[in-house]
Amino acid sequence: MMEKKQIDWANIGFGYMKTDYRYVSNYKNGAWGEGGLTTDDTITMSECAGVLQYAQTVFEGLKAYTTEDGHIVMFRPDLNAARMVDSAKRLEMPPFPEERFLEAVTEVVKANAAYVPPYGSGASLYIRPYMFGTNPVIGVKPADEYQFRTFVTPVGPYFKGGAKPITIKVSDFDRAAPHGTGHIKAGLNYAMSLHAIVTAHEEGFAENMYLDAATRTKVEETGGANFIFVTKDNKVVTPKSDSILPSITRRSILHVAKEYLGLEVEEREVFFDEVKDFAECGLCGTAAVISPVGKIVDHGTEICLPSGMEEMGRVTKRLYETLTGIQMGRIEAPEGWIKVVE
């Protein structure tokens, strides 16, 4: 085992810390180059690079953990590889092959094993694969050359001192257009959400609830996570929409709800006027797994979830504990979910 870095694991935040190695591959003349690890954390490119002019960039986010028995593992990285291919195609970028994506993330985690937080610390190693247009583009068109990179950074537990329910607001802004790019992980989607999240924070809310742009009657997602609801009769419901990101965490939660906890699961359109009748609400994503929501404010009207503002709802908590148990190796995982790095 590699000697761990001297880091105060219990007190690192959710931020960037430079690690030793990252992976780089360049796309030129119609093909991806061999690629490999480098210690250089800087990028040099043209002032007119496609990414700088027209935001041609997509990314992924996943994590590596130390399990109870001391292995370093990744959670369902094959789904990140596939989703990145979908993102690239939508922005007219050459997809980075899925098997090479898996090799790249594995190599970077292995090379930075000293930065993978120990089991029980609550921390994990965040993995950020991304790609962007590098050659000069001044007329509006896709770039001809691209770079794929992956770096890692240790991140602390998303919740300091337990998962306290948050208060969110119904946003007046739209996150994504009906036939836009809401279903892919493009940097431009996140750029669009920045003003909305800063505004929400200034008003004292933790996040935004975005409604569908066409009718503003249906629940979509927040700036960086999918919604999950629990009905009063313990059914797990999640919004179905073509303009939300297909969250890997959400897909995993639905499987856990059905197969591990024997709960009824529904993926369907969720109308905003149903929200007041749900028992529990949570936001799910890679960073926090599930963030419980205690209150939703719609232009001054408060919807208080019966689960309250003190702790996670009962069903949400069982989902959270089961999924994190699978990730940490305490509960047996479904076939193919856990990729052992070393």
Tab-separated table of C-alpha atoms in Angstrom:
chain	number	residue	atom	x	y	z
A	1	MET	CA	0.000	0.000	0.000
A	2	MET	CA	1.184	3.493	-0.811
A	3	GLU	CA	1.977	5.673	2.205
A	4	LYS	CA	-0.906	8.135	2.673
A	5	LYS	CA	-0.289	11.893	2.474
A	6	GLN	CA	-0.304	13.806	5.745
A	7	ILE	CA	-3.737	15.368	5.361
A	8	ASP	CA	-6.287	16.179	8.058
A	9	TRP	CA	-8.893	13.975	6.367
A	10	ALA	CA	-11.709	14.826	8.761
A	11	ASN	CA	-11.429	18.553	8.014
A	12	ILE	CA	-10.952	18.918	4.273
A	13	GLY	CA	-13.732	20.770	2.481
A	14	PHE	CA	-15.313	20.247	-0.921
A	15	GLY	CA	-12.621	22.039	-2.912
A	16	TYR	CA	-9.659	21.532	-5.224
A	17	MET	CA	-6.361	20.246	-3.871
A	18	LYS	CA	-3.579	19.642	-6.380
A	19	THR	CA	-2.531	15.986	-6.511
A	20	ASP	CA	0.551	14.399	-8.128
A	21	TYR	CA	-0.705	12.991	-11.443
A	22	ARG	CA	-3.376	13.625	-14.050
A	23	TYR	CA	-4.179	11.974	-17.417
A	24	VAL	CA	-4.069	13.761	-20.786
A	25	SER	CA	-4.948	12.656	-24.316
A	26	ASN	CA	-5.186	14.894	-27.400
A	27	TYR	CA	-7.467	14.537	-30.417
A	28	LYS	CA	-5.847	15.643	-33.676
A	29	ASN	CA	-6.261	14.750	-37.369
A	30	GLY	CA	-9.391	12.745	-36.619
A	31	ALA	CA	-7.992	10.463	-33.904
A	32	TRP	CA	-7.311	10.330	-30.172
A	33	GLY	CA	-3.608	10.153	-29.310
A	34	GLU	CA	-2.228	7.509	-26.999
A	35	GLY	CA	-2.447	9.635	-23.855
A	36	GLY	CA	-0.911	9.064	-20.465
A	37	LEU	CA	-0.112	10.428	-17.035
A	38	THR	CA	1.599	13.759	-16.437
A	39	THR	CA	2.602	15.798	-13.385
A	40	ASP	CA	1.903	19.093	-15.200
A	41	ASP	CA	-1.311	20.652	-13.897
A	42	THR	CA	-1.364	23.522	-16.384
A	43	ILE	CA	-2.944	23.728	-19.835
A	44	THR	CA	-1.507	25.758	-22.717
A	45	MET	CA	-3.733	26.532	-25.695
A	46	SER	CA	-4.602	29.148	-28.260
A	47	GLU	CA	-6.262	32.375	-27.147
A	48	CYS	CA	-8.913	31.525	-29.743
A	49	ALA	CA	-9.508	27.942	-28.528
A	50	GLY	CA	-13.011	26.621	-29.220
A	51	VAL	CA	-13.685	26.138	-25.517
A	52	LEU	CA	-12.853	29.777	-24.732
A	53	GLN	CA	-14.934	31.212	-27.554
A	54	TYR	CA	-17.980	28.926	-27.665
A	55	ALA	CA	-17.946	26.901	-24.428
A	56	GLN	CA	-17.351	23.561	-26.129
A	57	THR	CA	-16.672	21.465	-23.052
A	58	VAL	CA	-18.237	18.473	-21.265
A	59	PHE	CA	-17.304	16.809	-17.996
A	60	GLU	CA	-18.046	14.004	-15.555
A	61	GLY	CA	-17.854	13.576	-11.796
A	62	LEU	CA	-17.344	10.342	-9.872
A	63	LYS	CA	-15.591	9.148	-6.736
A	64	ALA	CA	-13.072	6.618	-5.466
A	65	TYR	CA	-13.383	5.344	-1.889
A	66	THR	CA	-11.518	3.139	0.516
A	67	THR	CA	-13.823	0.249	1.456
A	68	GLU	CA	-14.078	-1.418	4.839
A	69	ASP	CA	-11.638	-4.158	3.768
A	70	GLY	CA	-9.045	-1.629	2.565
A	71	HIS	CA	-9.555	-1.710	-1.200
A	72	ILE	CA	-9.724	1.425	-3.320
A	73	VAL	CA	-12.858	1.233	-5.476
A	74	MET	CA	-14.892	3.345	-7.904
A	75	PHE	CA	-18.673	3.337	-8.077
A	76	ARG	CA	-20.201	2.475	-11.485
A	77	PRO	CA	-17.607	4.328	-13.632
A	78	ASP	CA	-18.921	2.595	-16.765
A	79	LEU	CA	-22.067	4.748	-16.534
A	80	ASN	CA	-19.960	7.919	-16.405
A	81	ALA	CA	-18.033	6.735	-19.475
A	82	ALA	CA	-21.280	6.147	-21.392
A	83	ARG	CA	-22.813	9.450	-20.303
A	84	MET	CA	-19.717	11.353	-21.420
A	85	VAL	CA	-20.063	9.816	-24.881
A	86	ASP	CA	-23.667	11.113	-25.041
A	87	SER	CA	-22.536	14.576	-23.879
A	88	ALA	CA	-19.740	14.745	-26.455
A	89	LYS	CA	-22.029	13.730	-29.337
A	90	ARG	CA	-24.561	16.431	-28.425
A	91	LEU	CA	-21.852	19.131	-28.611
A	92	GLU	CA	-20.337	17.707	-31.848
A	93	MET	CA	-17.197	16.547	-30.051
A	94	PRO	CA	-15.398	13.262	-30.801
A	95	PRO	CA	-16.427	10.832	-28.036
A	96	PHE	CA	-13.581	9.549	-25.876
A	97	PRO	CA	-13.891	5.723	-26.109
A	98	GLU	CA	-15.559	4.187	-23.052
A	99	GLU	CA	-12.876	1.577	-22.400
A	100	ARG	CA	-10.193	4.279	-22.578
A	101	PHE	CA	-12.184	6.455	-20.183
A	102	LEU	CA	-12.175	3.561	-17.683
A	103	GLU	CA	-8.419	3.042	-18.160
A	104	ALA	CA	-7.758	6.750	-17.689
A	105	VAL	CA	-9.721	7.124	-14.448
A	106	THR	CA	-8.224	3.887	-13.086
A	107	GLU	CA	-4.662	5.018	-13.871
A	108	VAL	CA	-5.159	8.432	-12.266
A	109	VAL	CA	-6.659	6.948	-9.090
A	110	LYS	CA	-3.829	4.381	-8.849
A	111	ALA	CA	-1.151	7.018	-9.387
A	112	ASN	CA	-2.703	9.208	-6.668
A	113	ALA	CA	-3.533	6.391	-4.227
A	114	ALA	CA	-1.776	8.345	-1.455
A	115	TYR	CA	-4.588	10.919	-1.707
A	116	VAL	CA	-7.488	8.469	-1.363
A	117	PRO	CA	-8.922	9.161	2.096
A	118	PRO	CA	-8.928	6.247	4.565
A	119	TYR	CA	-12.091	4.283	5.353
A	120	GLY	CA	-14.280	5.890	8.001
A	121	SER	CA	-12.991	9.426	7.437
A	122	GLY	CA	-16.144	10.455	5.592
A	123	ALA	CA	-13.920	11.818	2.823
A	124	SER	CA	-13.393	10.456	-0.688
A	125	LEU	CA	-11.369	11.071	-3.843
A	126	TYR	CA	-13.360	13.095	-6.368
A	127	ILE	CA	-12.559	12.244	-10.005
A	128	ARG	CA	-13.087	14.861	-12.711
A	129	PRO	CA	-12.784	13.686	-16.352
A	130	TYR	CA	-13.440	16.436	-18.905
A	131	MET	CA	-12.771	17.412	-22.511
A	132	PHE	CA	-12.731	20.629	-24.474
A	133	GLY	CA	-12.030	22.159	-27.903
A	134	THR	CA	-8.418	23.422	-28.134
A	135	ASN	CA	-7.720	24.755	-31.638
A	136	PRO	CA	-8.613	28.292	-32.823
A	137	VAL	CA	-12.298	28.649	-33.759
A	138	ILE	CA	-13.628	32.078	-34.700
A	139	GLY	CA	-16.555	31.215	-36.997
A	140	VAL	CA	-19.218	29.393	-34.997
A	141	LYS	CA	-18.487	25.711	-35.568
A	142	PRO	CA	-17.100	22.715	-33.686
A	143	ALA	CA	-13.357	22.646	-32.984
A	144	ASP	CA	-11.120	20.201	-34.900
A	145	GLU	CA	-8.820	19.436	-31.995
A	146	TYR	CA	-9.670	18.447	-28.428
A	147	GLN	CA	-8.077	17.497	-25.169
A	148	PHE	CA	-9.392	14.907	-22.720
A	149	ARG	CA	-8.105	15.206	-19.166
A	150	THR	CA	-8.756	13.620	-15.795
A	151	PHE	CA	-7.607	14.932	-12.443
A	152	VAL	CA	-8.504	13.893	-8.904
A	153	THR	CA	-8.826	15.802	-5.657
A	154	PRO	CA	-9.619	14.588	-2.140
A	155	VAL	CA	-12.863	16.047	-0.833
A	156	GLY	CA	-14.350	16.090	2.640
A	157	PRO	CA	-17.744	14.794	3.641
A	158	TYR	CA	-20.388	16.864	1.905
A	159	PHE	CA	-22.270	17.229	5.193
A	160	LYS	CA	-20.323	18.534	8.147
A	161	GLY	CA	-22.010	17.226	11.272
A	162	GLY	CA	-24.716	15.139	9.641
A	163	ALA	CA	-27.248	15.656	6.905
A	164	LYS	CA	-29.531	18.423	8.133
A	165	PRO	CA	-32.526	19.060	5.868
A	166	ILE	CA	-32.157	22.115	3.648
A	167	THR	CA	-34.594	24.796	2.507
A	168	ILE	CA	-34.896	25.381	-1.240
A	169	LYS	CA	-36.849	27.800	-3.420
A	170	VAL	CA	-38.801	27.485	-6.641
A	171	SER	CA	-36.660	29.363	-9.167
A	172	ASP	CA	-37.919	31.974	-11.615
A	173	PHE	CA	-35.069	31.024	-13.940
A	174	ASP	CA	-35.043	28.111	-16.373
A	175	ARG	CA	-32.234	25.594	-16.132
A	176	ALA	CA	-32.697	24.035	-19.582
A	177	ALA	CA	-34.815	24.414	-22.712
A	178	PRO	CA	-37.215	21.600	-23.750
A	179	HIS	CA	-35.002	20.521	-26.669
A	180	GLY	CA	-31.774	21.926	-25.269
A	181	THR	CA	-28.792	20.442	-23.445
A	182	GLY	CA	-30.272	19.745	-20.001
A	183	HIS	CA	-29.791	15.980	-20.405
A	184	ILE	CA	-26.011	16.169	-20.906
A	185	LYS	CA	-23.181	17.235	-18.620
A	186	ALA	CA	-21.983	20.338	-20.450
A	187	GLY	CA	-20.197	23.207	-18.747
A	188	LEU	CA	-22.648	25.659	-20.315
A	189	ASN	CA	-25.574	24.201	-18.300
A	190	TYR	CA	-23.726	25.008	-15.100
A	191	ALA	CA	-22.744	28.475	-16.277
A	192	MET	CA	-26.454	29.177	-16.810
A	193	SER	CA	-27.288	28.130	-13.254
A	194	LEU	CA	-24.691	30.329	-11.512
A	195	HIS	CA	-26.747	33.525	-11.358
A	196	ALA	CA	-29.756	31.552	-10.110
A	197	ILE	CA	-27.810	29.816	-7.323
A	198	VAL	CA	-26.068	33.013	-6.188
A	199	THR	CA	-29.482	34.701	-6.064
A	200	ALA	CA	-30.944	31.795	-4.061
A	201	HIS	CA	-28.037	31.897	-1.591
A	202	GLU	CA	-28.446	35.662	-1.142
A	203	GLU	CA	-32.101	35.040	-0.283
A	204	GLY	CA	-31.138	32.402	2.296
A	205	PHE	CA	-31.905	29.229	0.343
A	206	ALA	CA	-29.565	26.266	-0.145
A	207	GLU	CA	-30.704	25.397	-3.683
A	208	ASN	CA	-33.211	26.030	-6.458
A	209	MET	CA	-36.042	23.834	-7.632
A	210	TYR	CA	-36.279	24.275	-11.400
A	211	LEU	CA	-39.603	23.676	-13.106
A	212	ASP	CA	-39.967	22.635	-16.744
A	213	ALA	CA	-39.336	25.594	-19.034
A	214	ALA	CA	-42.278	24.924	-21.350
A	215	THR	CA	-45.166	24.876	-18.883
A	216	ARG	CA	-43.576	25.644	-15.481
A	217	THR	CA	-45.882	23.045	-13.902
A	218	LYS	CA	-43.527	20.084	-13.558
A	219	VAL	CA	-40.543	19.480	-11.272
A	220	GLU	CA	-37.233	19.054	-13.119
A	221	GLU	CA	-34.069	19.162	-10.958
A	222	THR	CA	-31.807	21.557	-9.060
A	223	GLY	CA	-28.643	23.129	-10.451
A	224	GLY	CA	-26.577	20.031	-9.764
A	225	ALA	CA	-28.792	17.204	-8.522
A	226	ASN	CA	-31.914	15.185	-9.302
A	227	PHE	CA	-35.001	15.112	-7.067
A	228	ILE	CA	-36.298	12.081	-5.245
A	229	PHE	CA	-39.651	12.081	-3.433
A	230	VAL	CA	-41.304	9.630	-1.063
A	231	THR	CA	-45.098	9.417	-0.924
A	232	LYS	CA	-47.055	8.986	2.310
A	233	ASP	CA	-47.446	5.279	1.468
A	234	ASN	CA	-43.661	4.833	1.020
A	235	LYS	CA	-43.502	4.872	-2.764
A	236	VAL	CA	-40.263	6.327	-4.173
A	237	VAL	CA	-41.017	8.795	-6.990
A	238	THR	CA	-38.537	10.582	-9.231
A	239	PRO	CA	-39.238	13.077	-12.050
A	240	LYS	CA	-38.980	11.826	-15.627
A	241	SER	CA	-37.971	14.444	-18.196
A	242	ASP	CA	-35.892	14.748	-21.364
A	243	SER	CA	-34.237	17.891	-20.054
A	244	ILE	CA	-32.733	16.635	-16.789
A	245	LEU	CA	-29.384	14.928	-16.341
A	246	PRO	CA	-29.678	11.127	-16.035
A	247	SER	CA	-28.079	10.982	-12.587
A	248	ILE	CA	-26.122	7.800	-11.854
A	249	THR	CA	-26.866	8.226	-8.153
A	250	ARG	CA	-30.602	8.486	-8.875
A	251	ARG	CA	-30.577	5.367	-11.035
A	252	SER	CA	-28.720	3.532	-8.273
A	253	ILE	CA	-31.159	4.735	-5.582
A	254	LEU	CA	-34.138	3.467	-7.590
A	255	HIS	CA	-32.522	0.026	-7.887
A	256	VAL	CA	-31.742	-0.029	-4.153
A	257	ALA	CA	-35.309	1.042	-3.289
A	258	LYS	CA	-36.809	-1.750	-5.342
A	259	GLU	CA	-34.348	-4.628	-5.000
A	260	TYR	CA	-32.898	-4.066	-1.524
A	261	LEU	CA	-35.738	-2.383	0.366
A	262	GLY	CA	-38.708	-3.834	-1.530
A	263	LEU	CA	-40.269	-0.425	-2.126
A	264	GLU	CA	-42.470	0.540	-5.035
A	265	VAL	CA	-40.668	2.849	-7.464
A	266	GLU	CA	-42.081	5.290	-10.023
A	267	GLU	CA	-40.193	7.310	-12.591
A	268	ARG	CA	-42.772	9.702	-14.044
A	269	GLU	CA	-43.674	13.323	-14.628
A	270	VAL	CA	-44.077	15.001	-11.243
A	271	PHE	CA	-46.360	18.026	-11.171
A	272	PHE	CA	-45.408	20.811	-8.813
A	273	ASP	CA	-48.866	20.867	-7.245
A	274	GLU	CA	-48.275	17.276	-6.020
A	275	VAL	CA	-45.210	18.261	-4.004
A	276	LYS	CA	-47.228	19.421	-0.970
A	277	ASP	CA	-48.600	15.872	-0.637
A	278	PHE	CA	-45.245	14.059	-0.455
A	279	ALA	CA	-43.845	12.812	2.865
A	280	GLU	CA	-40.146	13.246	2.063
A	281	CYS	CA	-37.902	14.954	-0.468
A	282	GLY	CA	-34.205	14.682	-1.243
A	283	LEU	CA	-31.639	15.804	-3.798
A	284	CYS	CA	-29.368	13.088	-5.129
A	285	GLY	CA	-25.978	13.327	-6.790
A	286	THR	CA	-22.370	12.184	-6.583
A	287	ALA	CA	-21.256	14.763	-4.026
A	288	ALA	CA	-23.731	14.230	-1.195
A	289	VAL	CA	-25.445	10.998	-2.370
A	290	ILE	CA	-28.709	12.350	-0.860
A	291	SER	CA	-29.339	15.804	0.640
A	292	PRO	CA	-32.633	15.868	2.533
A	293	VAL	CA	-35.024	18.746	1.812
A	294	GLY	CA	-37.180	19.958	4.694
A	295	LYS	CA	-38.877	22.971	3.162
A	296	ILE	CA	-39.675	24.257	-0.332
A	297	VAL	CA	-40.623	27.919	-0.720
A	298	ASP	CA	-42.728	28.957	-3.697
A	299	HIS	CA	-42.801	32.764	-3.858
A	300	GLY	CA	-43.465	33.111	-0.136
A	301	THR	CA	-45.673	30.029	0.202
A	302	GLU	CA	-43.935	27.431	2.366
A	303	ILE	CA	-44.294	23.721	1.710
A	304	CYS	CA	-43.049	21.962	4.837
A	305	LEU	CA	-42.330	18.282	4.341
A	306	PRO	CA	-43.719	16.051	7.139
A	307	SER	CA	-40.186	14.633	7.637
A	308	GLY	CA	-39.264	18.007	9.157
A	309	MET	CA	-36.148	20.164	9.452
A	310	GLU	CA	-34.283	18.070	12.030
A	311	GLU	CA	-33.202	14.950	10.181
A	312	MET	CA	-33.498	12.913	7.011
A	313	GLY	CA	-36.877	11.319	6.372
A	314	ARG	CA	-37.175	7.673	7.400
A	315	VAL	CA	-37.251	6.183	3.873
A	316	THR	CA	-34.642	8.640	2.532
A	317	LYS	CA	-32.335	7.640	5.383
A	318	ARG	CA	-32.715	3.928	4.594
A	319	LEU	CA	-31.932	4.629	0.931
A	320	TYR	CA	-28.900	6.701	1.925
A	321	GLU	CA	-27.569	4.117	4.369
A	322	THR	CA	-28.059	1.233	1.947
A	323	LEU	CA	-26.418	2.983	-1.004
A	324	THR	CA	-23.447	4.281	1.022
A	325	GLY	CA	-23.168	0.796	2.575
A	326	ILE	CA	-22.852	-0.672	-0.932
A	327	GLN	CA	-20.279	1.967	-1.915
A	328	MET	CA	-18.187	1.359	1.205
A	329	GLY	CA	-18.286	-2.418	0.943
A	330	ARG	CA	-20.428	-3.029	4.036
A	331	ILE	CA	-23.352	-4.316	1.947
A	332	GLU	CA	-23.010	-6.638	-1.020
A	333	ALA	CA	-23.210	-4.695	-4.289
A	334	PRO	CA	-25.157	-5.645	-7.411
A	335	GLU	CA	-23.026	-7.264	-10.110
A	336	GLY	CA	-20.662	-4.800	-11.805
A	337	TRP	CA	-21.341	-1.768	-9.579
A	338	ILE	CA	-18.006	-1.665	-7.786
A	339	LYS	CA	-14.770	-1.435	-9.770
A	340	VAL	CA	-11.769	-2.355	-7.625
A	341	VAL	CA	-8.741	-0.205	-8.440
A	342	GLU	CA	-6.310	-1.880	-6.024
